[in-house]
Structures are given as C-alpha cells and as structure tokens.
Amino acid sequence: MTFVFELELLIKGIIIGFAVAAPVGPIGILTIKRTLNEGRLSGFVTGMGAAFADTLYGMVAGFSITVVSSFLITQQFWLELIGGFFLIVLGAVTYFSKPKIKKTAINNKGLLYNLISTFFLTLTNPATIFSFIAIFAGIGLGSVKATHPSTLIIIPGVFVGASLWWLTLSYFVSIFKSKITLDHLFWINRLSGIIIFLFGLIALYLSINTKK
C-alpha cells in the first residue's frame, strides 16, 4: 500500500470514529454531567471508556471476526437487557447525586471507575457493530484486496477520532463550568438522571421486542 492510500485510510478512520462517537446518547450525557461535577479530566476519561469499546467493536467488524460478532448478535437480548438495567440504576444514582460547585478531588480509583463503567455500558449496545459493518462496507473496505492491513490502519484512526470527540466535548463543557452555579448543577443532575433513566427504559423495551 502506498503512503497516500494509507493516509487516506487513517483519515477515514478518524472521521468514522468521530462520527460514531458524536451522537449525544447516555454516554454523552454522563460525560457532560461528570465534566461539570468532577472536572474536565473526569469527563474525558468517561468518554474514553466508550472510545475503547467503539474501537473494539470496530476491530470485530473490520477483521470480520465471525465468532465474536455472531455471539454478540445471538446475545443481543441479554446485552440490551443488562445495559437497560444498568442505565436505569445509573439514571437513578445521577438523579439523586449531590452536586458540587467546588472542584472535586479525583483519584485513580474514581477515574478507573469512570473508564470501566462507560466501557462496559457501550459494549452492551451490540448495534454498534452493525454501524461499523455498514460504514466499512460503504467506504469499500471489504473490496480492498489487503483487507487486514487496511483494517490495521483504519482502526487506530477510529480510536483517534472517537478520542478527539470526547476531548472536544469535555473541553467545551468545562469552559462553561465557571459560569454554572450550585443550583444549575442541581437541575443538571436531575435532568441528566431522567434522560439516562429514559434511555434505560428504551433499551429494555427494545430488548423485549427483540426477544419476541
């Protein structure tokens, strides 16, 4: 593969990663909430959990790992069910959490929890793998003779693109942090909790319908 072709694949990967991560869902809401309550680093690490999960799903789709993808498809009901319950609990915890206007001390344990929680939460949405399969097919990745070498280039781009989104989101949200009062945080926590809770109910509804 030529340098220009490799660079093109890398740029495509960055665009794909950014596009997949950008839609504001429960992870986005959670990232905004943690950025406002705990600071920019906490929000960024929260998003990175999703970035790692998206990259993993991109690898499965890109390398056509049929055993893994088939397992995820057959277990879609349980994954969505677990994810739905997790979102409902997370929404309730977020709703009743006490806002903090002062900068919260963040330790490694807290950051690790933020990373792992969103990583597994993103993995409970197997629809992500279908998104990557469709996107990869759309850009003609499957038609390239050296499929695996191409995927080895495009997947790091996916990770970089997703990371750029979470860095951008946490950065811009943190800019407005100084203008937000304790009362604002109180209602942000309440609204975030309700939205995440509703995402959980939707996930449960979809999982039940999938099972029928």
PDB file of C-alpha atoms in Angstrom:
ATOM      1  CA  MET A   1       0.000   0.000   0.000  1.00  0.00           C
ATOM      2  CA  THR A   2       1.221   3.470  -0.869  1.00  0.00           C
ATOM      3  CA  PHE A   3       1.657   6.253   1.698  1.00  0.00           C
ATOM      4  CA  VAL A   4      -1.212   8.277   0.186  1.00  0.00           C
ATOM      5  CA  PHE A   5      -3.562   5.291   0.400  1.00  0.00           C
ATOM      6  CA  GLU A   6      -2.530   4.601   3.996  1.00  0.00           C
ATOM      7  CA  LEU A   7      -3.045   8.255   4.927  1.00  0.00           C
ATOM      8  CA  GLU A   8      -6.476   8.200   3.272  1.00  0.00           C
ATOM      9  CA  LEU A   9      -7.471   5.140   5.309  1.00  0.00           C
ATOM     10  CA  LEU A  10      -6.242   6.757   8.524  1.00  0.00           C
ATOM     11  CA  ILE A  11      -8.248   9.930   7.832  1.00  0.00           C
ATOM     12  CA  LYS A  12     -11.324   7.844   7.032  1.00  0.00           C
ATOM     13  CA  GLY A  13     -10.862   6.026  10.323  1.00  0.00           C
ATOM     14  CA  ILE A  14     -10.661   9.317  12.235  1.00  0.00           C
ATOM     15  CA  ILE A  15     -13.843  10.580  10.563  1.00  0.00           C
ATOM     16  CA  ILE A  16     -15.645   7.298  11.294  1.00  0.00           C
ATOM     17  CA  GLY A  17     -14.571   7.293  14.942  1.00  0.00           C
ATOM     18  CA  PHE A  18     -15.651  10.907  15.399  1.00  0.00           C
ATOM     19  CA  ALA A  19     -18.992  10.311  13.658  1.00  0.00           C
ATOM     20  CA  VAL A  20     -19.833   7.162  15.655  1.00  0.00           C
ATOM     21  CA  ALA A  21     -18.986   8.835  18.984  1.00  0.00           C
ATOM     22  CA  ALA A  22     -20.604  12.222  18.305  1.00  0.00           C
ATOM     23  CA  PRO A  23     -24.352  11.461  18.605  1.00  0.00           C
ATOM     24  CA  VAL A  24     -25.398  12.505  22.112  1.00  0.00           C
ATOM     25  CA  GLY A  25     -26.666   9.439  23.963  1.00  0.00           C
ATOM     26  CA  PRO A  26     -26.401   8.276  27.584  1.00  0.00           C
ATOM     27  CA  ILE A  27     -22.579   8.316  27.442  1.00  0.00           C
ATOM     28  CA  GLY A  28     -22.595  11.888  26.175  1.00  0.00           C
ATOM     29  CA  ILE A  29     -24.996  12.973  28.913  1.00  0.00           C
ATOM     30  CA  LEU A  30     -22.876  11.208  31.519  1.00  0.00           C
ATOM     31  CA  THR A  31     -19.701  12.810  30.173  1.00  0.00           C
ATOM     32  CA  ILE A  32     -21.249  16.276  30.369  1.00  0.00           C
ATOM     33  CA  LYS A  33     -22.515  15.623  33.885  1.00  0.00           C
ATOM     34  CA  ARG A  34     -19.167  14.331  35.170  1.00  0.00           C
ATOM     35  CA  THR A  35     -17.271  17.163  33.496  1.00  0.00           C
ATOM     36  CA  LEU A  36     -19.426  19.716  35.278  1.00  0.00           C
ATOM     37  CA  ASN A  37     -19.345  17.925  38.627  1.00  0.00           C
ATOM     38  CA  GLU A  38     -15.842  16.450  38.685  1.00  0.00           C
ATOM     39  CA  GLY A  39     -13.827  18.368  36.114  1.00  0.00           C
ATOM     40  CA  ARG A  40     -12.517  18.061  32.566  1.00  0.00           C
ATOM     41  CA  LEU A  41     -10.270  15.045  33.202  1.00  0.00           C
ATOM     42  CA  SER A  42     -13.100  13.015  34.715  1.00  0.00           C
ATOM     43  CA  GLY A  43     -15.373  13.826  31.776  1.00  0.00           C
ATOM     44  CA  PHE A  44     -12.696  12.980  29.226  1.00  0.00           C
ATOM     45  CA  VAL A  45     -11.866   9.645  30.888  1.00  0.00           C
ATOM     46  CA  THR A  46     -15.595   8.835  30.969  1.00  0.00           C
ATOM     47  CA  GLY A  47     -15.783   9.319  27.212  1.00  0.00           C
ATOM     48  CA  MET A  48     -12.607   7.328  26.647  1.00  0.00           C
ATOM     49  CA  GLY A  49     -14.307   4.252  28.057  1.00  0.00           C
ATOM     50  CA  ALA A  50     -16.726   4.479  25.137  1.00  0.00           C
ATOM     51  CA  ALA A  51     -13.846   5.172  22.721  1.00  0.00           C
ATOM     52  CA  PHE A  52     -12.117   1.912  23.713  1.00  0.00           C
ATOM     53  CA  ALA A  53     -15.379  -0.024  23.329  1.00  0.00           C
ATOM     54  CA  ASP A  54     -16.100   1.555  19.929  1.00  0.00           C
ATOM     55  CA  THR A  55     -12.583   0.657  18.785  1.00  0.00           C
ATOM     56  CA  LEU A  56     -13.059  -2.929  19.945  1.00  0.00           C
ATOM     57  CA  TYR A  57     -16.312  -3.211  18.009  1.00  0.00           C
ATOM     58  CA  GLY A  58     -14.582  -1.629  15.012  1.00  0.00           C
ATOM     59  CA  MET A  59     -11.901  -4.320  15.179  1.00  0.00           C
ATOM     60  CA  VAL A  60     -14.512  -7.076  15.279  1.00  0.00           C
ATOM     61  CA  ALA A  61     -16.296  -5.600  12.257  1.00  0.00           C
ATOM     62  CA  GLY A  62     -13.113  -4.739  10.368  1.00  0.00           C
ATOM     63  CA  PHE A  63     -11.453  -8.111  10.785  1.00  0.00           C
ATOM     64  CA  SER A  64     -14.762  -9.956  10.273  1.00  0.00           C
ATOM     65  CA  ILE A  65     -14.341 -11.942  13.480  1.00  0.00           C
ATOM     66  CA  THR A  66     -17.443 -14.035  12.852  1.00  0.00           C
ATOM     67  CA  VAL A  67     -17.287 -15.992  16.124  1.00  0.00           C
ATOM     68  CA  VAL A  68     -17.365 -12.836  18.222  1.00  0.00           C
ATOM     69  CA  SER A  69     -19.866 -10.959  16.075  1.00  0.00           C
ATOM     70  CA  SER A  70     -22.188 -13.985  15.934  1.00  0.00           C
ATOM     71  CA  PHE A  71     -22.045 -14.309  19.709  1.00  0.00           C
ATOM     72  CA  LEU A  72     -22.890 -10.615  20.150  1.00  0.00           C
ATOM     73  CA  ILE A  73     -25.810 -10.908  17.732  1.00  0.00           C
ATOM     74  CA  THR A  74     -27.234 -14.032  19.390  1.00  0.00           C
ATOM     75  CA  GLN A  75     -26.825 -12.491  22.847  1.00  0.00           C
ATOM     76  CA  GLN A  76     -28.319  -9.127  21.823  1.00  0.00           C
ATOM     77  CA  PHE A  77     -31.337  -9.598  24.098  1.00  0.00           C
ATOM     78  CA  TRP A  78     -29.264 -10.149  27.238  1.00  0.00           C
ATOM     79  CA  LEU A  79     -26.772  -7.422  26.395  1.00  0.00           C
ATOM     80  CA  GLU A  80     -29.540  -4.860  25.866  1.00  0.00           C
ATOM     81  CA  LEU A  81     -31.335  -6.099  28.973  1.00  0.00           C
ATOM     82  CA  ILE A  82     -28.227  -5.732  31.153  1.00  0.00           C
ATOM     83  CA  GLY A  83     -27.442  -2.376  29.576  1.00  0.00           C
ATOM     84  CA  GLY A  84     -31.006  -1.182  30.157  1.00  0.00           C
ATOM     85  CA  PHE A  85     -30.961  -2.101  33.849  1.00  0.00           C
ATOM     86  CA  PHE A  86     -27.535  -0.512  34.250  1.00  0.00           C
ATOM     87  CA  LEU A  87     -28.788   2.725  32.672  1.00  0.00           C
ATOM     88  CA  ILE A  88     -31.851   2.770  34.912  1.00  0.00           C
ATOM     89  CA  VAL A  89     -29.716   2.361  38.045  1.00  0.00           C
ATOM     90  CA  LEU A  90     -27.203   4.900  36.744  1.00  0.00           C
ATOM     91  CA  GLY A  91     -30.009   7.334  35.976  1.00  0.00           C
ATOM     92  CA  ALA A  92     -31.423   6.998  39.492  1.00  0.00           C
ATOM     93  CA  VAL A  93     -27.985   7.473  41.076  1.00  0.00           C
ATOM     94  CA  THR A  94     -27.361  10.516  38.884  1.00  0.00           C
ATOM     95  CA  TYR A  95     -30.752  11.996  39.730  1.00  0.00           C
ATOM     96  CA  PHE A  96     -30.196  11.775  43.480  1.00  0.00           C
ATOM     97  CA  SER A  97     -26.474  12.649  43.450  1.00  0.00           C
ATOM     98  CA  LYS A  98     -25.461  15.807  45.280  1.00  0.00           C
ATOM     99  CA  PRO A  99     -23.942  18.472  43.019  1.00  0.00           C
ATOM    100  CA  LYS A 100     -20.605  20.021  43.936  1.00  0.00           C
ATOM    101  CA  ILE A 101     -19.684  23.503  42.821  1.00  0.00           C
ATOM    102  CA  LYS A 102     -16.110  23.204  44.059  1.00  0.00           C
ATOM    103  CA  LYS A 103     -13.513  21.176  42.235  1.00  0.00           C
ATOM    104  CA  THR A 104     -13.720  17.563  43.335  1.00  0.00           C
ATOM    105  CA  ALA A 105     -10.520  15.711  44.170  1.00  0.00           C
ATOM    106  CA  ILE A 106     -10.185  12.897  41.666  1.00  0.00           C
ATOM    107  CA  ASN A 107      -8.145   9.806  42.479  1.00  0.00           C
ATOM    108  CA  ASN A 108      -7.071   6.941  40.252  1.00  0.00           C
ATOM    109  CA  LYS A 109      -9.853   4.741  41.597  1.00  0.00           C
ATOM    110  CA  GLY A 110     -12.505   7.254  40.574  1.00  0.00           C
ATOM    111  CA  LEU A 111     -11.033   7.696  37.107  1.00  0.00           C
ATOM    112  CA  LEU A 112     -10.749   3.930  36.624  1.00  0.00           C
ATOM    113  CA  TYR A 113     -14.421   3.527  37.576  1.00  0.00           C
ATOM    114  CA  ASN A 114     -15.414   6.244  35.088  1.00  0.00           C
ATOM    115  CA  LEU A 115     -13.453   4.484  32.341  1.00  0.00           C
ATOM    116  CA  ILE A 116     -14.624   0.932  33.044  1.00  0.00           C
ATOM    117  CA  SER A 117     -18.285   1.839  33.623  1.00  0.00           C
ATOM    118  CA  THR A 118     -18.690   3.513  30.218  1.00  0.00           C
ATOM    119  CA  PHE A 119     -16.590   0.834  28.503  1.00  0.00           C
ATOM    120  CA  PHE A 120     -18.941  -1.959  29.565  1.00  0.00           C
ATOM    121  CA  LEU A 121     -22.012   0.231  29.106  1.00  0.00           C
ATOM    122  CA  THR A 122     -21.023   0.817  25.484  1.00  0.00           C
ATOM    123  CA  LEU A 123     -20.356  -2.899  24.977  1.00  0.00           C
ATOM    124  CA  THR A 124     -23.955  -3.670  25.994  1.00  0.00           C
ATOM    125  CA  ASN A 125     -25.068  -1.986  22.772  1.00  0.00           C
ATOM    126  CA  PRO A 126     -24.279  -4.588  20.067  1.00  0.00           C
ATOM    127  CA  ALA A 127     -25.957  -2.345  17.473  1.00  0.00           C
ATOM    128  CA  THR A 128     -22.613  -0.514  17.346  1.00  0.00           C
ATOM    129  CA  ILE A 129     -21.035  -3.395  15.476  1.00  0.00           C
ATOM    130  CA  PHE A 130     -23.736  -3.162  12.799  1.00  0.00           C
ATOM    131  CA  SER A 131     -22.892   0.519  12.403  1.00  0.00           C
ATOM    132  CA  PHE A 132     -19.245  -0.304  11.747  1.00  0.00           C
ATOM    133  CA  ILE A 133     -20.106  -3.140   9.348  1.00  0.00           C
ATOM    134  CA  ALA A 134     -22.356  -0.789   7.363  1.00  0.00           C
ATOM    135  CA  ILE A 135     -19.806   2.043   7.366  1.00  0.00           C
ATOM    136  CA  PHE A 136     -16.904  -0.203   6.383  1.00  0.00           C
ATOM    137  CA  ALA A 137     -18.968  -1.668   3.546  1.00  0.00           C
ATOM    138  CA  GLY A 138     -19.967   1.829   2.483  1.00  0.00           C
ATOM    139  CA  ILE A 139     -16.367   3.012   2.134  1.00  0.00           C
ATOM    140  CA  GLY A 140     -15.433  -0.128   0.220  1.00  0.00           C
ATOM    141  CA  LEU A 141     -13.144  -1.624   2.842  1.00  0.00           C
ATOM    142  CA  GLY A 142     -14.409  -5.101   2.024  1.00  0.00           C
ATOM    143  CA  SER A 143     -13.429  -4.656  -1.617  1.00  0.00           C
ATOM    144  CA  VAL A 144      -9.787  -3.922  -0.837  1.00  0.00           C
ATOM    145  CA  LYS A 145      -7.569  -6.926  -1.535  1.00  0.00           C
ATOM    146  CA  ALA A 146      -5.431  -6.444   1.563  1.00  0.00           C
ATOM    147  CA  THR A 147      -8.356  -6.245   3.947  1.00  0.00           C
ATOM    148  CA  HIS A 148      -6.479  -6.943   7.163  1.00  0.00           C
ATOM    149  CA  PRO A 149      -3.606  -4.496   6.525  1.00  0.00           C
ATOM    150  CA  SER A 150      -6.203  -1.865   5.628  1.00  0.00           C
ATOM    151  CA  THR A 151      -8.078  -2.538   8.851  1.00  0.00           C
ATOM    152  CA  LEU A 152      -4.845  -2.258  10.831  1.00  0.00           C
ATOM    153  CA  ILE A 153      -4.575   1.318   9.556  1.00  0.00           C
ATOM    154  CA  ILE A 154      -8.211   2.366   9.811  1.00  0.00           C
ATOM    155  CA  ILE A 155      -8.835   1.074  13.365  1.00  0.00           C
ATOM    156  CA  PRO A 156      -6.259   3.363  15.048  1.00  0.00           C
ATOM    157  CA  GLY A 157      -7.946   6.183  13.152  1.00  0.00           C
ATOM    158  CA  VAL A 158     -11.288   5.174  14.678  1.00  0.00           C
ATOM    159  CA  PHE A 159      -9.766   5.382  18.146  1.00  0.00           C
ATOM    160  CA  VAL A 160      -8.192   8.776  17.436  1.00  0.00           C
ATOM    161  CA  GLY A 161     -11.464  10.123  16.012  1.00  0.00           C
ATOM    162  CA  ALA A 162     -13.522   8.952  18.983  1.00  0.00           C
ATOM    163  CA  SER A 163     -10.926  10.320  21.401  1.00  0.00           C
ATOM    164  CA  LEU A 164     -10.998  13.701  19.651  1.00  0.00           C
ATOM    165  CA  TRP A 165     -14.756  13.899  20.115  1.00  0.00           C
ATOM    166  CA  TRP A 166     -14.606  13.212  23.862  1.00  0.00           C
ATOM    167  CA  LEU A 167     -11.697  15.615  24.269  1.00  0.00           C
ATOM    168  CA  THR A 168     -13.629  18.311  22.402  1.00  0.00           C
ATOM    169  CA  LEU A 169     -16.840  17.716  24.347  1.00  0.00           C
ATOM    170  CA  SER A 170     -15.204  17.700  27.786  1.00  0.00           C
ATOM    171  CA  TYR A 171     -13.114  20.769  26.907  1.00  0.00           C
ATOM    172  CA  PHE A 172     -16.000  22.956  25.755  1.00  0.00           C
ATOM    173  CA  VAL A 173     -18.277  21.840  28.594  1.00  0.00           C
ATOM    174  CA  SER A 174     -15.534  22.700  31.107  1.00  0.00           C
ATOM    175  CA  ILE A 175     -15.346  26.243  29.698  1.00  0.00           C
ATOM    176  CA  PHE A 176     -18.880  26.911  30.947  1.00  0.00           C
ATOM    177  CA  LYS A 177     -18.238  25.260  34.315  1.00  0.00           C
ATOM    178  CA  SER A 178     -17.183  28.537  35.967  1.00  0.00           C
ATOM    179  CA  LYS A 179     -20.481  30.147  34.970  1.00  0.00           C
ATOM    180  CA  ILE A 180     -22.604  27.376  36.465  1.00  0.00           C
ATOM    181  CA  THR A 181     -23.968  27.741  39.986  1.00  0.00           C
ATOM    182  CA  LEU A 182     -24.826  25.049  42.521  1.00  0.00           C
ATOM    183  CA  ASP A 183     -28.494  25.476  41.633  1.00  0.00           C
ATOM    184  CA  HIS A 184     -27.685  24.906  37.970  1.00  0.00           C
ATOM    185  CA  LEU A 185     -25.784  21.720  38.814  1.00  0.00           C
ATOM    186  CA  PHE A 186     -28.715  20.528  40.887  1.00  0.00           C
ATOM    187  CA  TRP A 187     -31.043  20.711  37.881  1.00  0.00           C
ATOM    188  CA  ILE A 188     -28.387  19.370  35.508  1.00  0.00           C
ATOM    189  CA  ASN A 189     -28.069  16.274  37.717  1.00  0.00           C
ATOM    190  CA  ARG A 190     -31.843  15.887  37.803  1.00  0.00           C
ATOM    191  CA  LEU A 191     -32.226  16.301  34.040  1.00  0.00           C
ATOM    192  CA  SER A 192     -29.261  14.023  33.295  1.00  0.00           C
ATOM    193  CA  GLY A 193     -30.667  11.361  35.602  1.00  0.00           C
ATOM    194  CA  ILE A 194     -34.079  11.486  33.913  1.00  0.00           C
ATOM    195  CA  ILE A 195     -32.577  11.296  30.401  1.00  0.00           C
ATOM    196  CA  ILE A 196     -30.275   8.374  31.290  1.00  0.00           C
ATOM    197  CA  PHE A 197     -33.202   6.641  33.033  1.00  0.00           C
ATOM    198  CA  LEU A 198     -35.320   7.045  29.877  1.00  0.00           C
ATOM    199  CA  PHE A 199     -32.502   5.612  27.748  1.00  0.00           C
ATOM    200  CA  GLY A 200     -32.563   2.603  30.073  1.00  0.00           C
ATOM    201  CA  LEU A 201     -36.314   2.147  29.653  1.00  0.00           C
ATOM    202  CA  ILE A 202     -35.933   2.367  25.864  1.00  0.00           C
ATOM    203  CA  ALA A 203     -33.152  -0.252  25.951  1.00  0.00           C
ATOM    204  CA  LEU A 204     -35.366  -2.586  27.998  1.00  0.00           C
ATOM    205  CA  TYR A 205     -38.275  -2.036  25.619  1.00  0.00           C
ATOM    206  CA  LEU A 206     -36.105  -2.795  22.586  1.00  0.00           C
ATOM    207  CA  SER A 207     -34.636  -5.897  24.203  1.00  0.00           C
ATOM    208  CA  ILE A 208     -38.106  -7.267  24.988  1.00  0.00           C
ATOM    209  CA  ASN A 209     -39.302  -6.566  21.440  1.00  0.00           C
ATOM    210  CA  THR A 210     -36.187  -8.250  20.037  1.00  0.00           C
ATOM    211  CA  LYS A 211     -36.938 -11.360  22.079  1.00  0.00           C
ATOM    212  CA  LYS A 212     -40.493 -11.661  20.702  1.00  0.00           C
TER     213      LYS A 212
END
